[in-house]
Tab-separated table of C-alpha atoms and ligand atoms in Angstrom:
chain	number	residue	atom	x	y	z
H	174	UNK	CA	33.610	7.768	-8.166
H	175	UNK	CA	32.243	6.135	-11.372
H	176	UNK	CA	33.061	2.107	-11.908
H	177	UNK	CA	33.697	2.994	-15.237
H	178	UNK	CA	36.577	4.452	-15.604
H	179	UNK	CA	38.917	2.927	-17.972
H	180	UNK	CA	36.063	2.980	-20.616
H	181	UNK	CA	35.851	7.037	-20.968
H	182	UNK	CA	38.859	9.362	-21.111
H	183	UNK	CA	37.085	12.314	-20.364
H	184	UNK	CA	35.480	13.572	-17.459
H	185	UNK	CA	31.802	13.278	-17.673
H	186	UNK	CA	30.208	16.921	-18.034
H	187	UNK	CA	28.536	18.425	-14.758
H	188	UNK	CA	25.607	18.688	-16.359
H	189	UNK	CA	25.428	15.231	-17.549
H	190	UNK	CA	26.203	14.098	-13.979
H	191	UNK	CA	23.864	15.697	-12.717
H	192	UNK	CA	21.131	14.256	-14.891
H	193	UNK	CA	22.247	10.569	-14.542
H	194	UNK	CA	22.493	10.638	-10.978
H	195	UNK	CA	20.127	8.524	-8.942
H	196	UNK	CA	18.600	9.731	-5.739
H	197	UNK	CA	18.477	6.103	-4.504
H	198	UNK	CA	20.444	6.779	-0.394
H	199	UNK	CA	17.252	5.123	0.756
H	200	UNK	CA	18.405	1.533	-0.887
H	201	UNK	CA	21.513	1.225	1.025
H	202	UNK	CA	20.571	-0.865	3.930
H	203	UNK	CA	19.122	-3.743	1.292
H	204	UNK	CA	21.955	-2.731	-1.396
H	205	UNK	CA	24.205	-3.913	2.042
H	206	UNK	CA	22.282	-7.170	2.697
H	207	UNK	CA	22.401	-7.759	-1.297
H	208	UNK	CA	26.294	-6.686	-1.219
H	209	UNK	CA	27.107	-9.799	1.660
H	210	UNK	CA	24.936	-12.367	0.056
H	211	UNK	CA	27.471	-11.669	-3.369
H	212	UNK	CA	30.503	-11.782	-0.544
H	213	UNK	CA	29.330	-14.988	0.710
H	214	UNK	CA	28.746	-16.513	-3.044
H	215	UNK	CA	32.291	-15.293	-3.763
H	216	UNK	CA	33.784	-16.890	-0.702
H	217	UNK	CA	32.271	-20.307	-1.605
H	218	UNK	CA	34.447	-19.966	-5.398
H	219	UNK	CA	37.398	-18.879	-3.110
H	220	UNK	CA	37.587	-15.733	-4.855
H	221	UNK	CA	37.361	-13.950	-1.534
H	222	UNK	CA	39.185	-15.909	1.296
H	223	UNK	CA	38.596	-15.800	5.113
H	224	UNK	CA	40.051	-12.867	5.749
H	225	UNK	CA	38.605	-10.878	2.935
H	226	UNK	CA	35.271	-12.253	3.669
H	227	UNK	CA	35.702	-10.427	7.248
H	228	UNK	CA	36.532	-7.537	6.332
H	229	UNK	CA	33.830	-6.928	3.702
H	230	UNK	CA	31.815	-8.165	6.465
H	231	UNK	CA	33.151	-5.468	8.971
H	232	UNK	CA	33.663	-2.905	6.214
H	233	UNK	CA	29.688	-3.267	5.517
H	234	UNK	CA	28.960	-2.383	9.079
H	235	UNK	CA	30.691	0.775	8.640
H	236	UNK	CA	29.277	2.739	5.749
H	237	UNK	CA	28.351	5.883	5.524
H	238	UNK	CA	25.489	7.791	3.832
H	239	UNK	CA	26.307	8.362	0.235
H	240	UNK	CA	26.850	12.033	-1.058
H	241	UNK	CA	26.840	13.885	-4.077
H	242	UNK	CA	29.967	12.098	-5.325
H	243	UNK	CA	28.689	8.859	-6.408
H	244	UNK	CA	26.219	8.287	-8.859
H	245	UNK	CA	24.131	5.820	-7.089
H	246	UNK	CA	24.146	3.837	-4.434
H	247	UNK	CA	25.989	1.008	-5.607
H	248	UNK	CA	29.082	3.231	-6.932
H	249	UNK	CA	28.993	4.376	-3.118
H	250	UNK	CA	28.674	1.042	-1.317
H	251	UNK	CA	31.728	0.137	-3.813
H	252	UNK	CA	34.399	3.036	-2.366
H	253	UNK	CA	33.208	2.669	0.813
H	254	UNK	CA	34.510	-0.800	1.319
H	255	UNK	CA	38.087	0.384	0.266
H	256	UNK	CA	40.709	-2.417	-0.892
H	257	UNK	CA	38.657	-5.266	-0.789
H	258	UNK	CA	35.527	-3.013	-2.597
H	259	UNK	CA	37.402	-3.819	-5.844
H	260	UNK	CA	37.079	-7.419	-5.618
H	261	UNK	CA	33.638	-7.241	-4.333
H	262	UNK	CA	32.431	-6.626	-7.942
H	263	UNK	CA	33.743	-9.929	-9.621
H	264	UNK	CA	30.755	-11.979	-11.152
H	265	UNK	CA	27.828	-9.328	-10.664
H	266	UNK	CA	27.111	-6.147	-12.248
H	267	UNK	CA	24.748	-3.319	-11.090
H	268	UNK	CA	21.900	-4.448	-13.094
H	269	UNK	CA	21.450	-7.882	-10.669
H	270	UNK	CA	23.147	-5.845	-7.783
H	271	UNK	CA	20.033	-3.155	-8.169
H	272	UNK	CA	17.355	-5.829	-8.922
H	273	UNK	CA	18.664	-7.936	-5.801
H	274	UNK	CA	18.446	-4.638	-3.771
H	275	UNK	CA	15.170	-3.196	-4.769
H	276	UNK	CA	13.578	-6.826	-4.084
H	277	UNK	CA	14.787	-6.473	-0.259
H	278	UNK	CA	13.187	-3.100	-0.391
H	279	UNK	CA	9.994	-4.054	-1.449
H	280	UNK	CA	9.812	-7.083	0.544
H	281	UNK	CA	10.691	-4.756	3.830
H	282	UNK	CA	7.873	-2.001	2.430
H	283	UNK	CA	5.217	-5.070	2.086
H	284	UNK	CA	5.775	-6.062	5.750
H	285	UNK	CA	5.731	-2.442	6.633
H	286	UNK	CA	2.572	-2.343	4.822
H	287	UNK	CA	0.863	-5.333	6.386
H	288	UNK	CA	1.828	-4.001	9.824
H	289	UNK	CA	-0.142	-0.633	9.575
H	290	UNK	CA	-2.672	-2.170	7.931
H	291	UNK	CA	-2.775	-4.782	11.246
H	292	UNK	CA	-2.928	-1.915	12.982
H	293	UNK	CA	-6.044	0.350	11.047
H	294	UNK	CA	-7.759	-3.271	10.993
H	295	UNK	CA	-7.686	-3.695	14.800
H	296	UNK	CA	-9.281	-0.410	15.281
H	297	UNK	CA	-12.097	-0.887	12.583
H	298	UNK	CA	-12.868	-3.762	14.272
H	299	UNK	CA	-12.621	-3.072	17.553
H	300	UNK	CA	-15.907	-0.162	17.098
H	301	UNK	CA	-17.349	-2.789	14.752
H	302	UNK	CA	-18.002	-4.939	17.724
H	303	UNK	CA	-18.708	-2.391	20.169
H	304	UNK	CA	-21.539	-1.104	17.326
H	305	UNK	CA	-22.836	-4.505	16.333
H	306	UNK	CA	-26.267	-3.803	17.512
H	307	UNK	CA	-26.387	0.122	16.610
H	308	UNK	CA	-28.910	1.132	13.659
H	309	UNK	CA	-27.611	3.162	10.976
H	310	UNK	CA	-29.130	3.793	7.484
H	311	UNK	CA	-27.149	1.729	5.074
H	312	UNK	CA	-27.149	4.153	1.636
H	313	UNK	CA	-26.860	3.675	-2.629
H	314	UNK	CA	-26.528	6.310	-4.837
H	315	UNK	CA	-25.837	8.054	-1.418
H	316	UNK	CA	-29.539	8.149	-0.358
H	317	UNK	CA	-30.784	6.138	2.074
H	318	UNK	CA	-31.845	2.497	1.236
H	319	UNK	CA	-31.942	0.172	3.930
H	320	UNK	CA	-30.936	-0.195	7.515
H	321	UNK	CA	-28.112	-1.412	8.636
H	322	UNK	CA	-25.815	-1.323	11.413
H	323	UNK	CA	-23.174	0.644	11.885
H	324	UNK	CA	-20.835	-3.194	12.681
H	325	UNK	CA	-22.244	-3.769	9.478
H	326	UNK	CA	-20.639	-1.235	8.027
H	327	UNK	CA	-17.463	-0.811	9.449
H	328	UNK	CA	-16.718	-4.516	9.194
H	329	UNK	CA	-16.736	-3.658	4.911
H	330	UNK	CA	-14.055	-1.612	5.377
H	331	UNK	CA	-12.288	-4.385	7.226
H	332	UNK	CA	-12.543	-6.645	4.449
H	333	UNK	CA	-11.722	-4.129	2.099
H	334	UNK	CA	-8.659	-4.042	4.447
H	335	UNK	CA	-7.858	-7.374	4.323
H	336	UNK	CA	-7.998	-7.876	0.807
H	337	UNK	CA	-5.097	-5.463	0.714
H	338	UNK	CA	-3.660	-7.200	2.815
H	339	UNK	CA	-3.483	-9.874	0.787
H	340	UNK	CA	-2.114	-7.908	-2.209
H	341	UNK	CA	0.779	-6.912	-0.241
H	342	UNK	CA	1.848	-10.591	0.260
H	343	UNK	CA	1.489	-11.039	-3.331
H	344	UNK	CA	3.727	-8.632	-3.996
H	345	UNK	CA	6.320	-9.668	-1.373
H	346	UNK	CA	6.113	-13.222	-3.244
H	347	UNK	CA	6.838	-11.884	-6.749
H	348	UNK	CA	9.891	-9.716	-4.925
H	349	UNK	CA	11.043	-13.448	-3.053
H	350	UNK	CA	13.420	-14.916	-5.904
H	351	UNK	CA	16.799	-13.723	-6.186
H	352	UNK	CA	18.846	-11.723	-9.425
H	353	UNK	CA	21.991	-12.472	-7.843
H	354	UNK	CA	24.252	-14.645	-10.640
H	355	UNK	CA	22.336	-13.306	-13.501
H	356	UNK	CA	25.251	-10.493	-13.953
H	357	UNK	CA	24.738	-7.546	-16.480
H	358	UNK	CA	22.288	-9.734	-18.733
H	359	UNK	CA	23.676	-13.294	-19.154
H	360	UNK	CA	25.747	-14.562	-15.709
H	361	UNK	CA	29.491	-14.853	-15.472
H	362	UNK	CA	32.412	-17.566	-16.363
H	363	UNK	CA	33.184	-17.504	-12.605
H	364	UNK	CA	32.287	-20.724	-10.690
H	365	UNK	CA	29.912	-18.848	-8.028
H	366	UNK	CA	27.027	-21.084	-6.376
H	367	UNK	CA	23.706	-20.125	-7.045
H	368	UNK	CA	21.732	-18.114	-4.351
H	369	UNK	CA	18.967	-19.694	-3.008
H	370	UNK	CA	15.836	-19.488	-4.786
H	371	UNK	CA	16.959	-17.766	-8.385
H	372	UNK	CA	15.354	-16.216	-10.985
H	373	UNK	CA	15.364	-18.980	-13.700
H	374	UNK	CA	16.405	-16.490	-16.539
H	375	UNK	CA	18.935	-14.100	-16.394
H	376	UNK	CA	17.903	-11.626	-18.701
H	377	UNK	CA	14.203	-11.362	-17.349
H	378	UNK	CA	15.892	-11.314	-13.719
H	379	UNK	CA	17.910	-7.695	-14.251
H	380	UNK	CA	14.731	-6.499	-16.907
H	381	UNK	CA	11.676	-7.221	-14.388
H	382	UNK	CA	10.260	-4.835	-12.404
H	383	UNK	CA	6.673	-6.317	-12.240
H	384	UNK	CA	7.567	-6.506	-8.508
H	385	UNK	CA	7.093	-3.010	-8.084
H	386	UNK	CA	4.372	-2.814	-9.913
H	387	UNK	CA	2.861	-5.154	-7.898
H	388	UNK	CA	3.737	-3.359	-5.134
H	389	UNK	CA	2.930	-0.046	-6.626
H	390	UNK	CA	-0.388	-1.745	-7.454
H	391	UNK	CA	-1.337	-2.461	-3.774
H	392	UNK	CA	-0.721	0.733	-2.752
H	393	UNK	CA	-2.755	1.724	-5.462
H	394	UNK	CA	-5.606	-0.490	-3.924
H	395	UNK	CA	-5.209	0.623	-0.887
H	396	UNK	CA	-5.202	4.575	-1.237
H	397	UNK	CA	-8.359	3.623	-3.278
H	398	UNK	CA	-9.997	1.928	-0.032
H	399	UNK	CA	-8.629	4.346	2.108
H	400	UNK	CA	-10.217	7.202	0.300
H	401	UNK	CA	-13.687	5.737	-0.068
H	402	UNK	CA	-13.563	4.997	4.082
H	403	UNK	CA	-12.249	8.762	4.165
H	404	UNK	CA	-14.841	10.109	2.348
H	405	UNK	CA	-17.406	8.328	4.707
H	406	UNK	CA	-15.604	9.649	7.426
H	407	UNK	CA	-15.999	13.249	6.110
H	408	UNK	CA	-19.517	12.608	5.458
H	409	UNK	CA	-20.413	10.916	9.111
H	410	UNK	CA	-18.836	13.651	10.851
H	411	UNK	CA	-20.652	16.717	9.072
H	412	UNK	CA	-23.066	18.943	10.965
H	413	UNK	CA	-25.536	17.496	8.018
H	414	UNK	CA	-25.027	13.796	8.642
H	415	UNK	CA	-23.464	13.646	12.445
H	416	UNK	CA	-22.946	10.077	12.801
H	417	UNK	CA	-19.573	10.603	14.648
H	418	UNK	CA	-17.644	12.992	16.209
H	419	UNK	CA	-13.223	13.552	14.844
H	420	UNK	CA	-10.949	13.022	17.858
H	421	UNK	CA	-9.025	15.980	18.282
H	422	UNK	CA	-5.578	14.446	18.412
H	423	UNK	CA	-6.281	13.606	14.561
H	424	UNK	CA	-8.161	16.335	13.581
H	425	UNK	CA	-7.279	20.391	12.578
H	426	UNK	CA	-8.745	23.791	13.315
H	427	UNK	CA	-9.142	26.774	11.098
H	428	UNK	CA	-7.012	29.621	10.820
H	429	UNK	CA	-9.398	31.597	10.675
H	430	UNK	CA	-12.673	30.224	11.851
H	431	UNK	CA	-12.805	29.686	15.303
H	432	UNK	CA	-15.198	27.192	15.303
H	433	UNK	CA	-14.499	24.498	12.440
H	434	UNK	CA	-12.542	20.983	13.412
H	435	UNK	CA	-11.473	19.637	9.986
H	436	UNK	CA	-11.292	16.105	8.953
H	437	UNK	CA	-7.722	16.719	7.054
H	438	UNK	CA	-6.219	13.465	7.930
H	439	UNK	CA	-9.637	11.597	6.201
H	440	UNK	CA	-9.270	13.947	3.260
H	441	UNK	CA	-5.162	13.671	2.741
H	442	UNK	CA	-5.921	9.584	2.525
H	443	UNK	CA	-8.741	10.773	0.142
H	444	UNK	CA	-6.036	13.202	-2.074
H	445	UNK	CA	-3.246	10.829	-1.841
H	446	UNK	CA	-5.734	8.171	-3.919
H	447	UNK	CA	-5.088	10.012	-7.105
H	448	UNK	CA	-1.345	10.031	-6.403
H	449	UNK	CA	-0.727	6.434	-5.812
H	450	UNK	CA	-2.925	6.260	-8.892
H	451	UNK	CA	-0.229	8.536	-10.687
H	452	UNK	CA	2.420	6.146	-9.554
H	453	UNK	CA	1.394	3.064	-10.822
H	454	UNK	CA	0.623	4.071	-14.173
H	455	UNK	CA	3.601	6.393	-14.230
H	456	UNK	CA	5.678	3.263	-13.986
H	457	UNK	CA	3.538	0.811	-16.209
H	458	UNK	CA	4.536	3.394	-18.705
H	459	UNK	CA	8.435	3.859	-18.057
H	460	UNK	CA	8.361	0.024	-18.164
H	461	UNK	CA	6.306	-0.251	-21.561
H	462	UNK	CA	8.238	-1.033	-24.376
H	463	UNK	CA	11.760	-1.437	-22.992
H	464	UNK	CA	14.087	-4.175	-24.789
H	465	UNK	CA	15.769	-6.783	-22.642
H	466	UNK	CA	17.693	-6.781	-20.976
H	467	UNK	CA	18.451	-3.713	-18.332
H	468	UNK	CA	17.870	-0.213	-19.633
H	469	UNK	CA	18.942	3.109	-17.684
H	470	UNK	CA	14.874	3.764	-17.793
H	471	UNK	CA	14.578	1.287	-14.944
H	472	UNK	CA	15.913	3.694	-12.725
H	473	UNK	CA	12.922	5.628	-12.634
H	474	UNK	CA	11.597	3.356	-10.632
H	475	UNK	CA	12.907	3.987	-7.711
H	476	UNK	CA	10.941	8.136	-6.915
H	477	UNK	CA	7.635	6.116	-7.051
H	478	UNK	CA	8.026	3.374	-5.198
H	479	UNK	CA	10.097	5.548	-2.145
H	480	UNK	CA	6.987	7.702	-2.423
H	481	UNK	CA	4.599	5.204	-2.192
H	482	UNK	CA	5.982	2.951	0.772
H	483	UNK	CA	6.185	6.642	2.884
H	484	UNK	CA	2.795	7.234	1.855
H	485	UNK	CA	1.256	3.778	3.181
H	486	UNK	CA	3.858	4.390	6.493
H	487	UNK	CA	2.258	7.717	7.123
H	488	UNK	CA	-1.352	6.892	6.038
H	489	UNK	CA	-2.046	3.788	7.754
H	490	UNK	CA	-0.964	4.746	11.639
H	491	UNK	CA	-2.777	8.204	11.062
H	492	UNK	CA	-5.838	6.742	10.167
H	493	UNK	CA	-5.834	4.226	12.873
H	494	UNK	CA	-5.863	6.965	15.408
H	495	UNK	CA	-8.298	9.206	13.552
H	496	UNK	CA	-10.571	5.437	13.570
H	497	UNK	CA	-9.371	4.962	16.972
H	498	UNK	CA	-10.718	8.060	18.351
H	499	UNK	CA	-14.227	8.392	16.265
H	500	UNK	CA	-16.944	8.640	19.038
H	501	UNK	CA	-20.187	7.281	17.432
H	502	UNK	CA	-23.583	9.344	18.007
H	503	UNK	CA	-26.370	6.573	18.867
H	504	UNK	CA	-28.987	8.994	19.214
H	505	UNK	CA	-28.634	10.392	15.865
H	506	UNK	CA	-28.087	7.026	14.280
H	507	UNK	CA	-31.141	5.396	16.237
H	508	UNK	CA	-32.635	8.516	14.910
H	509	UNK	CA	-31.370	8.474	11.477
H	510	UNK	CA	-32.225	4.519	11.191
H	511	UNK	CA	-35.954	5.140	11.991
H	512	UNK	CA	-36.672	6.270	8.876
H	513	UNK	CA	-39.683	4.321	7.821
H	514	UNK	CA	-39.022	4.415	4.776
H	515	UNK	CA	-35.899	2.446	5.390
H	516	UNK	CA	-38.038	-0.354	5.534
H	517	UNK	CA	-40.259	0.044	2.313
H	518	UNK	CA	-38.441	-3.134	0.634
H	519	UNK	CA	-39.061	-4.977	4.222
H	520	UNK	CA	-42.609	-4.062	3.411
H	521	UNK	CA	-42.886	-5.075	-0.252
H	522	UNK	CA	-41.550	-8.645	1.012
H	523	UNK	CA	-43.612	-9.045	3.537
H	524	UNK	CA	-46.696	-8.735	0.407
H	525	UNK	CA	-44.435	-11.313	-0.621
H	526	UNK	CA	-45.047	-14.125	1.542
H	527	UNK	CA	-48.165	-13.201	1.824
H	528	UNK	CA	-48.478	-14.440	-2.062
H	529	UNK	CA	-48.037	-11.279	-3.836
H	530	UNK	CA	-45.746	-11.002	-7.082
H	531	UNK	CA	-43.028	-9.132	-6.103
H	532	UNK	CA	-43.426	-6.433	-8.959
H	533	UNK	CA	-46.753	-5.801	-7.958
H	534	UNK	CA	-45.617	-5.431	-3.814
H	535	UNK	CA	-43.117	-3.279	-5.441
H	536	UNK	CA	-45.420	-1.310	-7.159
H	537	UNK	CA	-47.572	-1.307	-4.184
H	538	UNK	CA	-45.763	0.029	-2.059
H	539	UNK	CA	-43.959	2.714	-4.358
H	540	UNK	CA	-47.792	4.096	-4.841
H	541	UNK	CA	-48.164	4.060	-0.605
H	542	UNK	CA	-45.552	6.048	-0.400
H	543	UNK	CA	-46.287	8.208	-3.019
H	544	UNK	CA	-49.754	8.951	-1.963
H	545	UNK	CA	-48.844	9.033	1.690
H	546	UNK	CA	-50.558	5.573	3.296
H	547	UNK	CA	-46.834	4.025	3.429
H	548	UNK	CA	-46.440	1.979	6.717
H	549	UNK	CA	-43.718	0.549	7.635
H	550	UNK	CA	-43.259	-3.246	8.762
H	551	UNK	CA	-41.663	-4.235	12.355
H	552	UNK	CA	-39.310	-1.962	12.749
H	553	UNK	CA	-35.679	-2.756	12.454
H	554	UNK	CA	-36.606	-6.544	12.939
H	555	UNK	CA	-34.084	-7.371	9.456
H	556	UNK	CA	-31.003	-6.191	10.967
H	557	UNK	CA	-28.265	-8.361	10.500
H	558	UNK	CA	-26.103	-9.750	13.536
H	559	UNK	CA	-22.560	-8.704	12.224
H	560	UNK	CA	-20.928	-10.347	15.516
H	561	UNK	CA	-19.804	-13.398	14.462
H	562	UNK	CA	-18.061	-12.300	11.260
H	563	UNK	CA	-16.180	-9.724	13.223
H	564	UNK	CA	-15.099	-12.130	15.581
H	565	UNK	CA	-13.742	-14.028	12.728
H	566	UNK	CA	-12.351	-11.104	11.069
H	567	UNK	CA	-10.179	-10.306	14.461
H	568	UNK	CA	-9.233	-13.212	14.550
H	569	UNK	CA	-7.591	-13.299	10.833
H	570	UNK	CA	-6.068	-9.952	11.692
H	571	UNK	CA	-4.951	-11.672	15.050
H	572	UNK	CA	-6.648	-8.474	17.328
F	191	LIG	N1	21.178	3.369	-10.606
F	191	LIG	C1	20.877	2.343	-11.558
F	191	LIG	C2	19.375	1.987	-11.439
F	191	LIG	O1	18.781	2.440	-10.532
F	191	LIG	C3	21.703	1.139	-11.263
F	191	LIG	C4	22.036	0.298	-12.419
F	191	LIG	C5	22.917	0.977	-13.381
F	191	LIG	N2	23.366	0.088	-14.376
F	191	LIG	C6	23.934	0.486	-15.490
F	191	LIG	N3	24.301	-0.412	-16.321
F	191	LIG	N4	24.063	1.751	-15.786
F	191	LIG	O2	18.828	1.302	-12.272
């Protein structure tokens, strides 16, 4: 069914349908929630009495999925409540009927979001406290630099974690205030109460999508982190480096070599990076240069963002068992960590206190270890004690 039929005489051509239709099923439970909040404004301006309020109430509870019929969402929602479906429409259009849904959605995906990241936090931390005293060489430019331990480490990633956390509940803020009232572009002549918390302009609230951005954004982020920590993950678990071993619920086998166990979950996070990527400046770009107020281009918005929330929701929980599951090597990190040369900046600063400019320790030391009479200071005696600030961190994740 379109909802614009008395405009057009003639049947739009299949092919035309076809294009224009949006593959948008996945909005329906928030297009719902969006649909009653417009039934209970119309209720209030008596447009829809008691009874009629019921029903759109009941009808709501009943719909189905949409099909191929409609061409989106909110064309389907609109048949499916029946009689009272063509009063439902009175005061709104799809342009704040869209915006209102899509803000639910996001909001829902943001929670989603910040409950698998909860969840990959928890186990981050949990081996950051259990390693809090384990040696591991700490690494720029991906050679070895300094010794560290491995809490050290993993309680980066945590942060990195929880600063995407944090970008999440941005988002979810931009997505809080309501379209609802602002119509096609500029409201309606029908007496209908504000909904709580409105947008405070009616042509930026159906023409805004920096919400998804901002979601999009996040994601973004977060595929970012999550490929850096995969790509350490790869690393650690190589025959070459061998700081942990893959669980084998989280990791795959060859088809044809018998004896490889692949890291694919580490390296899909890793891959998926440059999608999220894709998304987010896919969308920047739809959005660029559209006039106020709505524009068909806005629909685009809808691919990435389904994409991206099932990509955090699949990510996040396979990660956390993948983390869950790593089985740390303390020999080979002890061994790995006694590198004396680990310690050559240790050394230069102990020439330090002793009175020395540091550029000439430096230099002292670089020409020790280039003509072989390097010795290292106390071993190990700089490592940092990561325990407290991974107590805190638990805390903030609430693990
Ligand atoms: N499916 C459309 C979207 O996703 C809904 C709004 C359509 N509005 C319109 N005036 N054609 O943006």
């Amino acid at each position: 069914m379109t909802l614009w039929v008395g405009r057009t005489t003639e049947e739009l051509a299949p092919e035309v349908w076809a294009f224009l239709r949006a593959e948008d099923a996945e909005l329906l439970p928030y297009d719902i929630e969006g649909t009653l909040l417009h039934a209970e404004r119309l209720h209030a301006a008596d447009i829809l009495d008691d009874a009629e309020l019921a029903e759109v109430r009941s009808a709501l509870a009943r719909v189905g999925e949409p099909d191929a019929a409609a061409e989106d969402v909110h064309s389907h929602l609109e048949a499916e409540l029946g009689d009272v479906g063509r009063k439902i429409h009175a005061g709104r259009s799809r342009n704040d009927q869209v915006a209102t849904a899509v803000r639910l959605y996001v909001r829902d995906a943001c929670a989603e979001a910040e409950a698998g990241l909860a969840g990959l936090a928890a186990a981050i931390l949990e081996h950051a406290e259990r390693e809090a005293g384990t040696a591991m060489p700490g690494y720029t430019h991906l050679q070895r630099a300094q010794a560290v331990t491995v809490g050290h480490h993993l309680h980066a990633w945590a942060e990195m974690l929880e600063r995407d956390r944090a970008r999440f509940r941005f988002a979810a803020e931009q997505a809080g205030p309501s379209p609802l009232g602002a119509g096609a572009l500029a409201g309606s002549t029908l007496p209908l109460p504000p909904p709580p918390n409105p947008m405070r302009n009616s042509l930026d609230a159906v023409a805004d999508r920096d919400f998804v951005l901002d979601y999009l954004y996040a994601a973004a982020v977060l595929f970012t982190h999550l490929s850096r920590v995969g790509e350490e993950l790869v690393l650690w678990t190589t025959r070459e480096f061998a700081f942990a071993r893959l669980p084998e619920n989280a990791s795959t086998g060859s088809s044809m070599m018998p004896q490889k166990l692949n890291p694919d979950v580490a390296e899909l996070a890793r891959g998926k990076a440059g999608t999220a990527i894709g998304r987010l400046t896919g969308l920047l770009a739809v959005v660029k240069g559209l006039p106020l107020a709505y524009d068909r281009d806005l629909q685009e918005d809808k691919p990435p963002l389904f994409a991206a929330r099932k990509d955090v929701a699949g990510a996040l929980p396979a990660l956390t068992i993948l983390v869950a599951g790593l089985e740390f090597d303390r020999e080979r990190l002890a061994q790995a960590a006694s590198d004396p040369l680990l310690l050559a900046t240790d050394a230069a600063e102990e020439l330090v206190r002793e009175g020395v400019p540091f550029r000439d320790a430096h230099e002292r030391v670089a020409a020790s270890v280039r003509d072989g009479t390097y010795t290292p200071p106390d071993a190990l005696s700089r490592l940092g004690d990561v325990t407290a600030a991974v107590a805190a961190a638990k805390e903030r994740w609430g693990c």
